[in-house]
Tab-separated table of C-alpha atoms in Angstrom:
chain	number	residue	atom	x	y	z
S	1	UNK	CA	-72.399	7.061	-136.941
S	2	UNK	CA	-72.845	10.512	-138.016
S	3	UNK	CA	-75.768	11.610	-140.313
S	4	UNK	CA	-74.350	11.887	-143.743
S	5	UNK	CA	-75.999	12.884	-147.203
S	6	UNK	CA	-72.656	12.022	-149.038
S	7	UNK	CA	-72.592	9.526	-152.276
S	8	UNK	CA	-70.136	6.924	-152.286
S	9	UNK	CA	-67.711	6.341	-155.288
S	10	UNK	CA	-70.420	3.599	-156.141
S	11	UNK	CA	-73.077	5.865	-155.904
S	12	UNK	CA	-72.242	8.624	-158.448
S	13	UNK	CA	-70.726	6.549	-160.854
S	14	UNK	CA	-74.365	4.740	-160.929
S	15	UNK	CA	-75.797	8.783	-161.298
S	16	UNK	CA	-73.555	9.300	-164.090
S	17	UNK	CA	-74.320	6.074	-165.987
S	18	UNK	CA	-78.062	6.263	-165.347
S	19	UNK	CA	-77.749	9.951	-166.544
S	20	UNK	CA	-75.815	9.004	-169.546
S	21	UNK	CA	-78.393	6.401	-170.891
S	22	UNK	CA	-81.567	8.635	-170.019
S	23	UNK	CA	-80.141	11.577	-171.704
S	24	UNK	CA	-78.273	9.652	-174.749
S	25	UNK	CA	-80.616	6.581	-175.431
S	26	UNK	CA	-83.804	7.615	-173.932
S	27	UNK	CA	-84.637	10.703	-174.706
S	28	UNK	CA	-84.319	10.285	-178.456
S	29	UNK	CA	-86.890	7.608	-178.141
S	30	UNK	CA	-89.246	9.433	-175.688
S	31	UNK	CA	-89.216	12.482	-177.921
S	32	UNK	CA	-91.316	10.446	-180.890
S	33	UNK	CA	-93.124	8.042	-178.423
S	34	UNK	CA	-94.431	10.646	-176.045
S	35	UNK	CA	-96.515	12.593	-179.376
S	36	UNK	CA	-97.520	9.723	-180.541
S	37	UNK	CA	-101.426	9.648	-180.524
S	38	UNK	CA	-102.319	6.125	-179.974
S	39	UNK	CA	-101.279	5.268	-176.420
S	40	UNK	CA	-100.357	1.524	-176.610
S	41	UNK	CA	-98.093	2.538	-179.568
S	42	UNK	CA	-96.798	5.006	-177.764
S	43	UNK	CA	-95.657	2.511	-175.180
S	44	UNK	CA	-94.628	-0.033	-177.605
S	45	UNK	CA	-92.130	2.703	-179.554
S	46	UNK	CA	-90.273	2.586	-175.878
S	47	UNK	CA	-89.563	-1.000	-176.537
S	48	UNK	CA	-85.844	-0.205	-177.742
S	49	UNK	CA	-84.778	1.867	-175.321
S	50	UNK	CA	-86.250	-0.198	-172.865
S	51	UNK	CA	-84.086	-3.468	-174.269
S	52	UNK	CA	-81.127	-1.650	-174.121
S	53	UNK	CA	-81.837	-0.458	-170.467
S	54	UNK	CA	-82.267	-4.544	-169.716
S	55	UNK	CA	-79.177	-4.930	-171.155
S	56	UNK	CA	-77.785	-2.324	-169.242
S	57	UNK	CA	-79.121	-4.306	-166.049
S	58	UNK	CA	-81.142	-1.249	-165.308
S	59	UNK	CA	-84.566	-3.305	-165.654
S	60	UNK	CA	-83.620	-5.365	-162.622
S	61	UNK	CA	-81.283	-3.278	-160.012
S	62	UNK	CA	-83.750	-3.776	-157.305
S	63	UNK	CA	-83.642	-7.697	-157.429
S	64	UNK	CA	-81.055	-9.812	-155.478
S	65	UNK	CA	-77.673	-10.661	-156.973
S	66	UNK	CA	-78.453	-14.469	-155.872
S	67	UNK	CA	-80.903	-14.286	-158.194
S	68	UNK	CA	-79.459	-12.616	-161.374
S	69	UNK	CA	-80.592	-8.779	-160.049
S	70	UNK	CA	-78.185	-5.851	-159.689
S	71	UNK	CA	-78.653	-6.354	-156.251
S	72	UNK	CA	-79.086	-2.497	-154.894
S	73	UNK	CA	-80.432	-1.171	-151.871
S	74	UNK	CA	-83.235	1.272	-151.662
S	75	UNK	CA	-81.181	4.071	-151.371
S	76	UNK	CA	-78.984	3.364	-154.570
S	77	UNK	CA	-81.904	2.557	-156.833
S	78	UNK	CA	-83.818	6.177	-156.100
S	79	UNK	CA	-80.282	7.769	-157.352
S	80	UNK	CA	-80.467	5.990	-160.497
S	81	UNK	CA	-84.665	6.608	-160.699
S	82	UNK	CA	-83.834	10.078	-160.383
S	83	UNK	CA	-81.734	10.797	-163.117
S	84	UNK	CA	-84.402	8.683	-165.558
S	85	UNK	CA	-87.376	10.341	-164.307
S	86	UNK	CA	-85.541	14.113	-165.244
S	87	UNK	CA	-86.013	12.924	-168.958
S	88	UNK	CA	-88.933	10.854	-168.984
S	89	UNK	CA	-91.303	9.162	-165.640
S	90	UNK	CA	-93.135	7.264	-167.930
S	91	UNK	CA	-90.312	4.835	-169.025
S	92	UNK	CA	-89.357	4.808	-165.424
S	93	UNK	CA	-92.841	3.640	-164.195
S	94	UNK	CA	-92.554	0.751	-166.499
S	95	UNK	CA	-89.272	-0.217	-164.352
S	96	UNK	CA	-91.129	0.623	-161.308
S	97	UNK	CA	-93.919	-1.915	-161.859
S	98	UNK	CA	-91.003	-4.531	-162.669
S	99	UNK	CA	-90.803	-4.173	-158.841
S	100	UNK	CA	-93.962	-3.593	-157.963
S	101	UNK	CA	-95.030	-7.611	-159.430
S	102	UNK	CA	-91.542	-8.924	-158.367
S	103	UNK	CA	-90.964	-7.843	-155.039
S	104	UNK	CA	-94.058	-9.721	-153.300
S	105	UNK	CA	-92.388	-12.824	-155.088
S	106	UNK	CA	-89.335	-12.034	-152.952
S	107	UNK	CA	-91.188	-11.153	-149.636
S	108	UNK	CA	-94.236	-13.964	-149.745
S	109	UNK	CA	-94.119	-16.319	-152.197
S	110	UNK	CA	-92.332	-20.415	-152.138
S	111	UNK	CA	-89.100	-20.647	-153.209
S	112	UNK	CA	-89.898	-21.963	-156.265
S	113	UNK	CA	-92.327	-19.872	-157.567
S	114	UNK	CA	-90.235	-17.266	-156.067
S	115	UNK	CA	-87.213	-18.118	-158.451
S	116	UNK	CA	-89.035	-19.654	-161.417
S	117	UNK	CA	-90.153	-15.828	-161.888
S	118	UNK	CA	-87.259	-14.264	-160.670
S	119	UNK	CA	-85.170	-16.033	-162.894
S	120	UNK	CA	-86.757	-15.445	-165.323
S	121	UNK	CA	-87.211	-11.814	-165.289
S	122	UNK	CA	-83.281	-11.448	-164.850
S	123	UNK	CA	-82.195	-13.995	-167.948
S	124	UNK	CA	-84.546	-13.066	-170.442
S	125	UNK	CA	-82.812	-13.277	-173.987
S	126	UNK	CA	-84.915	-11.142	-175.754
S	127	UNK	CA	-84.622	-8.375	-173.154
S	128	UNK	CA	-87.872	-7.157	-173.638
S	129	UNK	CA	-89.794	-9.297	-169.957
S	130	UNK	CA	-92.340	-7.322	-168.546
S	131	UNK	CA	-94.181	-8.388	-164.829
S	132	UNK	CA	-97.275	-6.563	-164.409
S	133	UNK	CA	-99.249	-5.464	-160.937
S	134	UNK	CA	-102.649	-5.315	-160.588
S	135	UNK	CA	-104.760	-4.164	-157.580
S	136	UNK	CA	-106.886	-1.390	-158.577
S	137	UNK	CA	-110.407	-2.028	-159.702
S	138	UNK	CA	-112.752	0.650	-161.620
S	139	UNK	CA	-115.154	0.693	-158.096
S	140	UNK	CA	-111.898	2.287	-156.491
S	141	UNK	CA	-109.294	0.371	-154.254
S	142	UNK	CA	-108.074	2.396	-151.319
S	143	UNK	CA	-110.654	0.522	-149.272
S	144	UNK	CA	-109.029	-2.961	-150.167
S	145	UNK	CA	-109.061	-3.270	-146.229
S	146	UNK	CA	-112.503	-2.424	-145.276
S	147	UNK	CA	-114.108	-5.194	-143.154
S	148	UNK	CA	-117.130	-5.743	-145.453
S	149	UNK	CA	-116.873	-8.287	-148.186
S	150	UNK	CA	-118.914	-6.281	-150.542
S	151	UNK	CA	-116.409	-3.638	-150.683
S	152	UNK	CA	-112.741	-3.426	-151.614
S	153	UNK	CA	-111.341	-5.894	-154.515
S	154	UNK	CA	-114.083	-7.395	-156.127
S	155	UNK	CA	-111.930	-9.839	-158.573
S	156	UNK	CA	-112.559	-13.195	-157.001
S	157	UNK	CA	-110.406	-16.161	-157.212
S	158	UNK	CA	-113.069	-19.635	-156.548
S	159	UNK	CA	-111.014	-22.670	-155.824
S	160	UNK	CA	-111.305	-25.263	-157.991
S	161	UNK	CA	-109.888	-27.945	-156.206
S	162	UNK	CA	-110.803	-30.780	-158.326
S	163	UNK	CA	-108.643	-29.908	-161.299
S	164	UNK	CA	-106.203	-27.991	-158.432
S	165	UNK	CA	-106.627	-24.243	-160.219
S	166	UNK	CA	-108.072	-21.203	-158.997
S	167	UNK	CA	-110.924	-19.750	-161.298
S	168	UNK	CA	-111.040	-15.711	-162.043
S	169	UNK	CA	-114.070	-14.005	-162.606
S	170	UNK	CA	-113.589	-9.939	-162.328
S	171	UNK	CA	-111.931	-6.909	-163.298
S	172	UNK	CA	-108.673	-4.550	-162.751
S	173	UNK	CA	-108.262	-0.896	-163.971
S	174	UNK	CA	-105.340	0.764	-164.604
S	175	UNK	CA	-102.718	-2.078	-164.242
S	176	UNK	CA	-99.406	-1.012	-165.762
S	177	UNK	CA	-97.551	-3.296	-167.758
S	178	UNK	CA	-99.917	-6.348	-167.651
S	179	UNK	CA	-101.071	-6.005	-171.835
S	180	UNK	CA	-97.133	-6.661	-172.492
S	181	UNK	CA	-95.902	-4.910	-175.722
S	182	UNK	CA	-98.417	-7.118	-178.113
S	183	UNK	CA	-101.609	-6.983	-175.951
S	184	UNK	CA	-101.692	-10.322	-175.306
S	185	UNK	CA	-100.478	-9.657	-171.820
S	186	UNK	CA	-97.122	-9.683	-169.389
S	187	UNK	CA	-94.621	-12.125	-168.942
S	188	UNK	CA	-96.623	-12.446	-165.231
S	189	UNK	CA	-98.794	-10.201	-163.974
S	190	UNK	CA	-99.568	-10.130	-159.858
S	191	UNK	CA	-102.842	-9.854	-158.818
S	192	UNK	CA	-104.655	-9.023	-155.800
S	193	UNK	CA	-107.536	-11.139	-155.623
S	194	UNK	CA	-110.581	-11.756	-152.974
S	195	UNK	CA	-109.908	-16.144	-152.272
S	196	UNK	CA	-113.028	-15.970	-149.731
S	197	UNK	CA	-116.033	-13.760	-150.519
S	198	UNK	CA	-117.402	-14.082	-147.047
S	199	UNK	CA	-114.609	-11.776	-145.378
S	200	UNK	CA	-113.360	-8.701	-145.037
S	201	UNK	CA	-109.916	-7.238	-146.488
S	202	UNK	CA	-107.557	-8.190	-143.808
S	203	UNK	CA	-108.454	-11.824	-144.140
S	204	UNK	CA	-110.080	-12.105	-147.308
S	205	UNK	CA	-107.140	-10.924	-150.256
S	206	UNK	CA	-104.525	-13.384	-151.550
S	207	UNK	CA	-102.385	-12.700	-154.776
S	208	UNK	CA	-101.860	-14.787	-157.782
S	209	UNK	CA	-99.454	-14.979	-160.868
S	210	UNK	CA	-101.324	-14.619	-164.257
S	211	UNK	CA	-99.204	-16.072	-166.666
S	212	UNK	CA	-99.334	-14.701	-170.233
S	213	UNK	CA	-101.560	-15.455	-172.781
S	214	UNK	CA	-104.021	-17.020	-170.025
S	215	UNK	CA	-107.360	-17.799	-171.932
S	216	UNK	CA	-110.075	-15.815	-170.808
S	217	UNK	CA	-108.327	-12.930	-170.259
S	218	UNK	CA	-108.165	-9.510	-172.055
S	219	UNK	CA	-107.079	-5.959	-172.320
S	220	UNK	CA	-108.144	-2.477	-173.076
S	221	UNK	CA	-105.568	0.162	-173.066
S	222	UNK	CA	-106.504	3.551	-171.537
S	223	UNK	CA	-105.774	6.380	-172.997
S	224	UNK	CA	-104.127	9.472	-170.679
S	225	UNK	CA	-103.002	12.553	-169.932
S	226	UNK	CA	-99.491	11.915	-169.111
S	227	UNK	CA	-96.921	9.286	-168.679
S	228	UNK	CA	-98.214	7.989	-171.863
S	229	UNK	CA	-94.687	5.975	-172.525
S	230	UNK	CA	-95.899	3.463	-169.861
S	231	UNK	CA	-99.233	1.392	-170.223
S	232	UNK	CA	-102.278	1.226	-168.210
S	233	UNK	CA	-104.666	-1.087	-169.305
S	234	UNK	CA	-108.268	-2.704	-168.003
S	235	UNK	CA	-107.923	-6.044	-167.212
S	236	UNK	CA	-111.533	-8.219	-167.903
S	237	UNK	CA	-111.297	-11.755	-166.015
S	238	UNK	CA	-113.660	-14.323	-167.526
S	239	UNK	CA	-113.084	-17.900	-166.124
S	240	UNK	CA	-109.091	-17.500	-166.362
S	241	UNK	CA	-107.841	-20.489	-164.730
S	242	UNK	CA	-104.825	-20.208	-162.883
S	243	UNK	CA	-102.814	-23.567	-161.068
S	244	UNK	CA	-103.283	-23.263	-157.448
S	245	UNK	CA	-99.357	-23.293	-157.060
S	246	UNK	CA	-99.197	-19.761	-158.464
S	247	UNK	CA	-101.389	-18.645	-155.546
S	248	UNK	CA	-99.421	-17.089	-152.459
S	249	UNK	CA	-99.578	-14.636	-149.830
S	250	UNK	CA	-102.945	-16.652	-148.494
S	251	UNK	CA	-105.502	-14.568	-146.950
S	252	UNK	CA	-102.116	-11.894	-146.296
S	253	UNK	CA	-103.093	-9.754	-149.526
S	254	UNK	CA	-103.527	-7.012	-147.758
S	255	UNK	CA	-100.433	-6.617	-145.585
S	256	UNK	CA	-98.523	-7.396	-149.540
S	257	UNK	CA	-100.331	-4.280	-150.920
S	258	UNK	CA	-99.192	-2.274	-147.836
S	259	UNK	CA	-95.584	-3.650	-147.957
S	260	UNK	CA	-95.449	-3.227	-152.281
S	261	UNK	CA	-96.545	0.326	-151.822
S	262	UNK	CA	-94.416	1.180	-149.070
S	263	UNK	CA	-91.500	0.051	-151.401
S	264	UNK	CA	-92.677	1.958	-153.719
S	265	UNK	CA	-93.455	5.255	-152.010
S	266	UNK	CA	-90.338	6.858	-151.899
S	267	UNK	CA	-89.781	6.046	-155.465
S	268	UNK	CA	-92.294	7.646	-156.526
S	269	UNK	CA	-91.457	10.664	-154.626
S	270	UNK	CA	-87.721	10.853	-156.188
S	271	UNK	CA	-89.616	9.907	-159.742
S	272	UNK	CA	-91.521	13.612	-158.912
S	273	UNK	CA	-88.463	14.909	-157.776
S	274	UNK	CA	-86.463	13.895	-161.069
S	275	UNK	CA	-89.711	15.488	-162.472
S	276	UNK	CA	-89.124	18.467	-160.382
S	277	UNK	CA	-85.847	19.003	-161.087
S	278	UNK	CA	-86.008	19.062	-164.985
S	279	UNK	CA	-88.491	21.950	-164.811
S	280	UNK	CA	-85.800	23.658	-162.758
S	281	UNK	CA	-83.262	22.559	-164.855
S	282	UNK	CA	-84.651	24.377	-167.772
S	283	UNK	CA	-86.338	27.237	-165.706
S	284	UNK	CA	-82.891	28.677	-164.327
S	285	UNK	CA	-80.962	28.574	-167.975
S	286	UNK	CA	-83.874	30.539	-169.243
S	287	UNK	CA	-83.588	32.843	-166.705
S	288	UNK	CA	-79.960	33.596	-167.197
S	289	UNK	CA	-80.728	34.640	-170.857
S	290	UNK	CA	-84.296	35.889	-171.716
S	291	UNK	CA	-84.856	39.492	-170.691
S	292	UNK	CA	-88.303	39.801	-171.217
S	293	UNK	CA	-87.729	42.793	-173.205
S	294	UNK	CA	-86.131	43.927	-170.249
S	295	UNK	CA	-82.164	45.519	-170.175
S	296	UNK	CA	-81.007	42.780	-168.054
S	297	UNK	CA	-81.844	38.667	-167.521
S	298	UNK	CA	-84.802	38.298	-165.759
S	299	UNK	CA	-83.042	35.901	-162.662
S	300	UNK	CA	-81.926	39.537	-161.804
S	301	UNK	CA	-85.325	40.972	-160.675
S	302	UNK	CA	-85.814	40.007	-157.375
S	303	UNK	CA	-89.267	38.618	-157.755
S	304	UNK	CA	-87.899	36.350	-160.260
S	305	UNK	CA	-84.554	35.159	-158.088
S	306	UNK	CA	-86.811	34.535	-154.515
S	307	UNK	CA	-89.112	31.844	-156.526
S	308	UNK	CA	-85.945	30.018	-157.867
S	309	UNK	CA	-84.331	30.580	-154.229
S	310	UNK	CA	-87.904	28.506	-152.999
S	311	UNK	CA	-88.091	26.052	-156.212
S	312	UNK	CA	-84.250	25.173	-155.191
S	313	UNK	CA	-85.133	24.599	-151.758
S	314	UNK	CA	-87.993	21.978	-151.922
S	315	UNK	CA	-86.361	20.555	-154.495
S	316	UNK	CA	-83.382	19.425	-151.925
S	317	UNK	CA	-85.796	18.616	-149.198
S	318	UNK	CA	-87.877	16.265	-150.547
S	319	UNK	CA	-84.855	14.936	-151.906
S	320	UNK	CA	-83.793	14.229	-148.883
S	321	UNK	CA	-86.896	13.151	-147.447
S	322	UNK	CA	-87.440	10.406	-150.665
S	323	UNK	CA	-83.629	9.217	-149.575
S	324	UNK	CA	-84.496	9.185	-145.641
S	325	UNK	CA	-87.421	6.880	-146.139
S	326	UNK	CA	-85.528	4.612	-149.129
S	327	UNK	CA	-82.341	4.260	-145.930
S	328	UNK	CA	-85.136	3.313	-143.395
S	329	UNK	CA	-86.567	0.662	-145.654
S	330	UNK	CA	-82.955	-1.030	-145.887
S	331	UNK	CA	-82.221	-0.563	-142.305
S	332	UNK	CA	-85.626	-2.670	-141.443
S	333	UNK	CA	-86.596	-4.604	-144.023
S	334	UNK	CA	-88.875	-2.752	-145.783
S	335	UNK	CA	-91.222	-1.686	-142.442
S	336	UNK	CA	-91.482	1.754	-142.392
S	337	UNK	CA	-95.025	2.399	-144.101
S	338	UNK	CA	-95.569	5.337	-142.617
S	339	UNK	CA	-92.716	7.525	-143.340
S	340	UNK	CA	-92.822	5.780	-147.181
S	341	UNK	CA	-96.207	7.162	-147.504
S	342	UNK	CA	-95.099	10.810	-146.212
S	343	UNK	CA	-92.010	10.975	-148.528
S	344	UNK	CA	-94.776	9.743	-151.037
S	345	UNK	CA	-97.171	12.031	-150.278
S	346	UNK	CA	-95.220	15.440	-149.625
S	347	UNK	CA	-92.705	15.092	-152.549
S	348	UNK	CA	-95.700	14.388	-155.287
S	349	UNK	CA	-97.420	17.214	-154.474
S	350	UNK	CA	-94.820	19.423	-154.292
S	351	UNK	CA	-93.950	18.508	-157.492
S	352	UNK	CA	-97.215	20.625	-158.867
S	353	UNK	CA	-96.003	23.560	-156.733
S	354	UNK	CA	-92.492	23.618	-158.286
S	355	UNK	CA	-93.722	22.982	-162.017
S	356	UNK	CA	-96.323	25.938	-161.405
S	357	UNK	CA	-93.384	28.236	-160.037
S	358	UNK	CA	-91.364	27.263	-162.782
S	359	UNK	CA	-94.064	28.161	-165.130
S	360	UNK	CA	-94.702	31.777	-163.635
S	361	UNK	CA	-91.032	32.932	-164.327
S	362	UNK	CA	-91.086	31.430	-167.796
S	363	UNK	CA	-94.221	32.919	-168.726
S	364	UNK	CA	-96.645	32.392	-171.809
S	365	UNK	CA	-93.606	30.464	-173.159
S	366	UNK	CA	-94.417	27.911	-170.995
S	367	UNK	CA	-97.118	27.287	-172.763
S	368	UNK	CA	-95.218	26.670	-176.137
S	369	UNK	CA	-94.892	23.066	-176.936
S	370	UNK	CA	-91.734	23.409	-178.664
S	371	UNK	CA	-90.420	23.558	-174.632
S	372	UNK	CA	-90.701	21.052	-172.292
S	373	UNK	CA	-92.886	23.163	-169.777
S	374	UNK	CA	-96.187	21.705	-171.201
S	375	UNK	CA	-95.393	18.337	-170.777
S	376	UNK	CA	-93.867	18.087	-167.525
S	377	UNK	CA	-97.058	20.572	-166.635
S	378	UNK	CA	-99.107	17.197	-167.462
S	379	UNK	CA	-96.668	14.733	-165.972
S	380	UNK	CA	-96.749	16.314	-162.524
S	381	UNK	CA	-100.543	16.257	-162.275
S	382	UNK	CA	-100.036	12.428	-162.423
S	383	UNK	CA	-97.953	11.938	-159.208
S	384	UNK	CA	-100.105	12.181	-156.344
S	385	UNK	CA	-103.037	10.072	-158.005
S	386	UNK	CA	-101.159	7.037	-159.198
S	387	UNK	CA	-99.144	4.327	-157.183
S	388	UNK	CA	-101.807	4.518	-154.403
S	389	UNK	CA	-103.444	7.913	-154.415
S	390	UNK	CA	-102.202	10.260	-152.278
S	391	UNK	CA	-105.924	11.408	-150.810
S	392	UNK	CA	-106.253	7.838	-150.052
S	393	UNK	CA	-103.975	4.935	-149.440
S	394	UNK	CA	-100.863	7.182	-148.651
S	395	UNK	CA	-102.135	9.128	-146.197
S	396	UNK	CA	-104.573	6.777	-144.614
S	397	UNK	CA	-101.461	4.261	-144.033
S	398	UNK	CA	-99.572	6.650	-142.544
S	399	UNK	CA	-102.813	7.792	-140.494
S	400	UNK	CA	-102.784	4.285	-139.109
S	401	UNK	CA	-99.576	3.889	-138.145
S	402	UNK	CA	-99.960	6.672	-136.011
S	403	UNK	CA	-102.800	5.434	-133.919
S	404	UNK	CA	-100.230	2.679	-132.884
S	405	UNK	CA	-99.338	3.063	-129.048
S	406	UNK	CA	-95.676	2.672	-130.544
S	407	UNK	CA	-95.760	5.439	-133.038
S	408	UNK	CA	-94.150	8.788	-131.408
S	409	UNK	CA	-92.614	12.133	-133.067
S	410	UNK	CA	-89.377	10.993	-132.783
S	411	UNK	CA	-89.698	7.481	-134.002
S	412	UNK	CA	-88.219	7.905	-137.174
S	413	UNK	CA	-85.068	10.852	-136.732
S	414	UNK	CA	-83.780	8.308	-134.186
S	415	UNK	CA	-84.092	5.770	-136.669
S	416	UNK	CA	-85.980	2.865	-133.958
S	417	UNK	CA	-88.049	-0.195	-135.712
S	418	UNK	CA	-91.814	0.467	-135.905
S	419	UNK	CA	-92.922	-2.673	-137.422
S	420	UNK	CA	-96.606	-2.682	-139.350
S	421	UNK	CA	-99.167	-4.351	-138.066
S	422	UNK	CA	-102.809	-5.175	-139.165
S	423	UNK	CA	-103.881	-3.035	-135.976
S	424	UNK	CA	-102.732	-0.185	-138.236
S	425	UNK	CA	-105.027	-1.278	-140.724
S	426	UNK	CA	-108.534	-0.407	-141.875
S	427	UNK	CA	-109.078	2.955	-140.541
S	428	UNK	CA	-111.312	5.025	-141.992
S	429	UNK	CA	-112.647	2.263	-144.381
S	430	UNK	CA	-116.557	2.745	-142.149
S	431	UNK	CA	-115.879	6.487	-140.150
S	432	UNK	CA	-115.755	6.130	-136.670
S	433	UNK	CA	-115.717	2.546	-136.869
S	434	UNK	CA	-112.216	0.449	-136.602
């Protein structure tokens, strides 16, 4: 079949609705929550828009139709992240993490604690469920693999197997979602947590479903520079007991974190891209009609038209790249970590480039706050340190992969299976050591 880049019927009628609710319901609510100086009720000031997006089904588009989800590929849910991350990527990041805490149900978890959540999540009532994901820990996670015990995640899970729970004793940092609107936490949040303390982090890490309102258990929200419309929070563990039934993914925590942020990587390169785009967006009409007390608009000047000619260009390659990776993922069931981690990688940080550019031909106006420059200025710095920092757990992912025997140049413009292995893991966790 021949290469083609062309949206089905399907396709742009999902870009048109998803561009029609970020433009007509969210960005009337964004524009008060985003200045608001208190960041969890920032967050909770996104709870109406954020309703009407669940009722809209657009909470839940990446879960299966079996089990009350929209039922979309990969490739179909970055066309609809797109067009909400032009208006506002911290509204989208609170969808994101929906996925993030739900998916690893899907992948490694018993059927019925698979579709007790699942269920859930897609026939709430109220509208307002919210799964949380937590892995990163204030010592730093993009070692979660190293071989030593004493490193990686630190939040241990002991096994109480007289009163069958597991007992949590630890902390996360920066979870999104997991306070819930009220602070008294999620719907579920998933954790990563260390079930044997004697091991390293390819044997060591299982994950665990945190139910609300679990004693023991509390939340400080962090306060940021950007996406401020979504929540990060620190989570402090103190004897939270969990029944060992919500524990999954045994001793396989690791190869979960790789496959959740794989899934994730090309999202979060078409979230910068959306991102990307509305600086453009904006850039280009005010280059058609400010002069610069010039005789002429300033997209005239050359200098002016060969940065919009470049900001154009990456713009529709990492694109592209974000919708390459997303159709690899559905091709092979999510394995394709390290081309998820470049589309991850190159599109947020190009994001920064483009913003800057943008910035240049606008000028000191850009500086105004009564235009969007300043703000998406902040939200671009965000991109390549969140959803597994780009210095770190992107790259060194993809770094692994291609110490594999199997990995060539070629592997992925022919399209062949390159399944992920824990061979691929735990490089550069001790230099020179694997």
């Amino acid at each position: 079949m021949a290469v083609d880049f062309t949206l089905s019927r399907s396709q742009r009628d999902l870009k048109r609705r998803a561009r029609e609710f970020a433009r007509e319901v969210l960005r009337p609510v964004v524009e008060r929550a985003e200045g608001l100086p208190d960041p969890q009720e920032a967050f909770r000031a996104t709870r109406p828009a954020y309703e009407a997006a669940y009722a809209a089904g657009l909470t839940t588009l990446f879960l299966p139709r079996e089990l009350g989800g929209g039922g979309l590929s990969q490739v179909d849910f970055l066309v609809a992240v797109e067009e909400l991350c032009a208006v506002d990527p911290g509204f989208a990041t609170t969808l994101l993490v929906n996925g993030l805490a739900l998916k690893p149900l899907l992948w490694a978890a018993p059927d019925e604690l698979r579709d007790r959540w699942v269920r859930r999540a897609t026939g709430d009532p109220t509208g307002r469920f919210l799964a949380g994901w937590a892995v990163s820990e204030r010592g730093g996670t993009a070692n979660f693999d190293h071989p030593d015990s004493r490193a990686g995640v630190q939040l241990v899970a002991t096994h109480d197997r007289a009163r069958g729970e597991y007992v949590l004793h630890g902390e996360k940092h920066w979870p999104c979602n997991a306070g819930g609107w009220d602070l008294q936490g999620a719907d579920l949040t998933v954790c990563i947590v260390r079930t044997d303390r004697t091991a390293g982090g390819t044997s060591a890490l299982s994950a665990v479903v945190v139910e609300r309102g679990a004693p023991g258990l509390s939340f400080e929200v962090i306060d940021k520079l950007a996406h401020r419309t979504c929540q990060n929070v620190t989570m402090t563990f103190r004897g939270v007991r969990v029944p060992e039934e919500n524990v999954f993914a045994h001793g396989d925590g690791d190869l979960l974190v790789n496959r959740a942020f794989t899934w994730s990587g090309p999202i979060a390169g078409i979230a910068a891209v959306g991102v990307a785009r509305a600086a453009f967006e904006f850039t280009l009409k005010w280059a058609r009609t400010f002069t610069g007390g010039g005789s002429a608009p300033v997209i005239e000047h050359q200098a002016v038209g060969n940065v919009l000619a470049d900001v154009a260009a990456r713009i529709e390659a990492a694109r592209y790249l974000c919708w390459k990776a997303a159709h690899y993922l559905d091709r092979h069931d999510g394995q394709g970590q390290a081309l998820a981690g470049m589309s991850k990688t190159f599109c947020t940080e190009l994001v920064t480039q483009v913003v800057n550019d943008c910035m240049r031909v606008v000028g000191v106006n850009a500086l105004d706050r009564r235009f969007p420059m300043e703000r998406l200025y902040r939200e671009a710095a965000v991109f390549p340190l969140y959803d597994a920092g780009n210095l770190a757990m992107q790259r060194r992912r993809t770094w692994g992969v291609m110490t594999d025997p199997g990995y060539t140049p070629d592997v992925f413009a022919d399209g062949d299976p390159l399944p992920f292995t824990r061979s691929m893991e735990g490089i550069g966790t001790v230099p020179g050591v694997r």
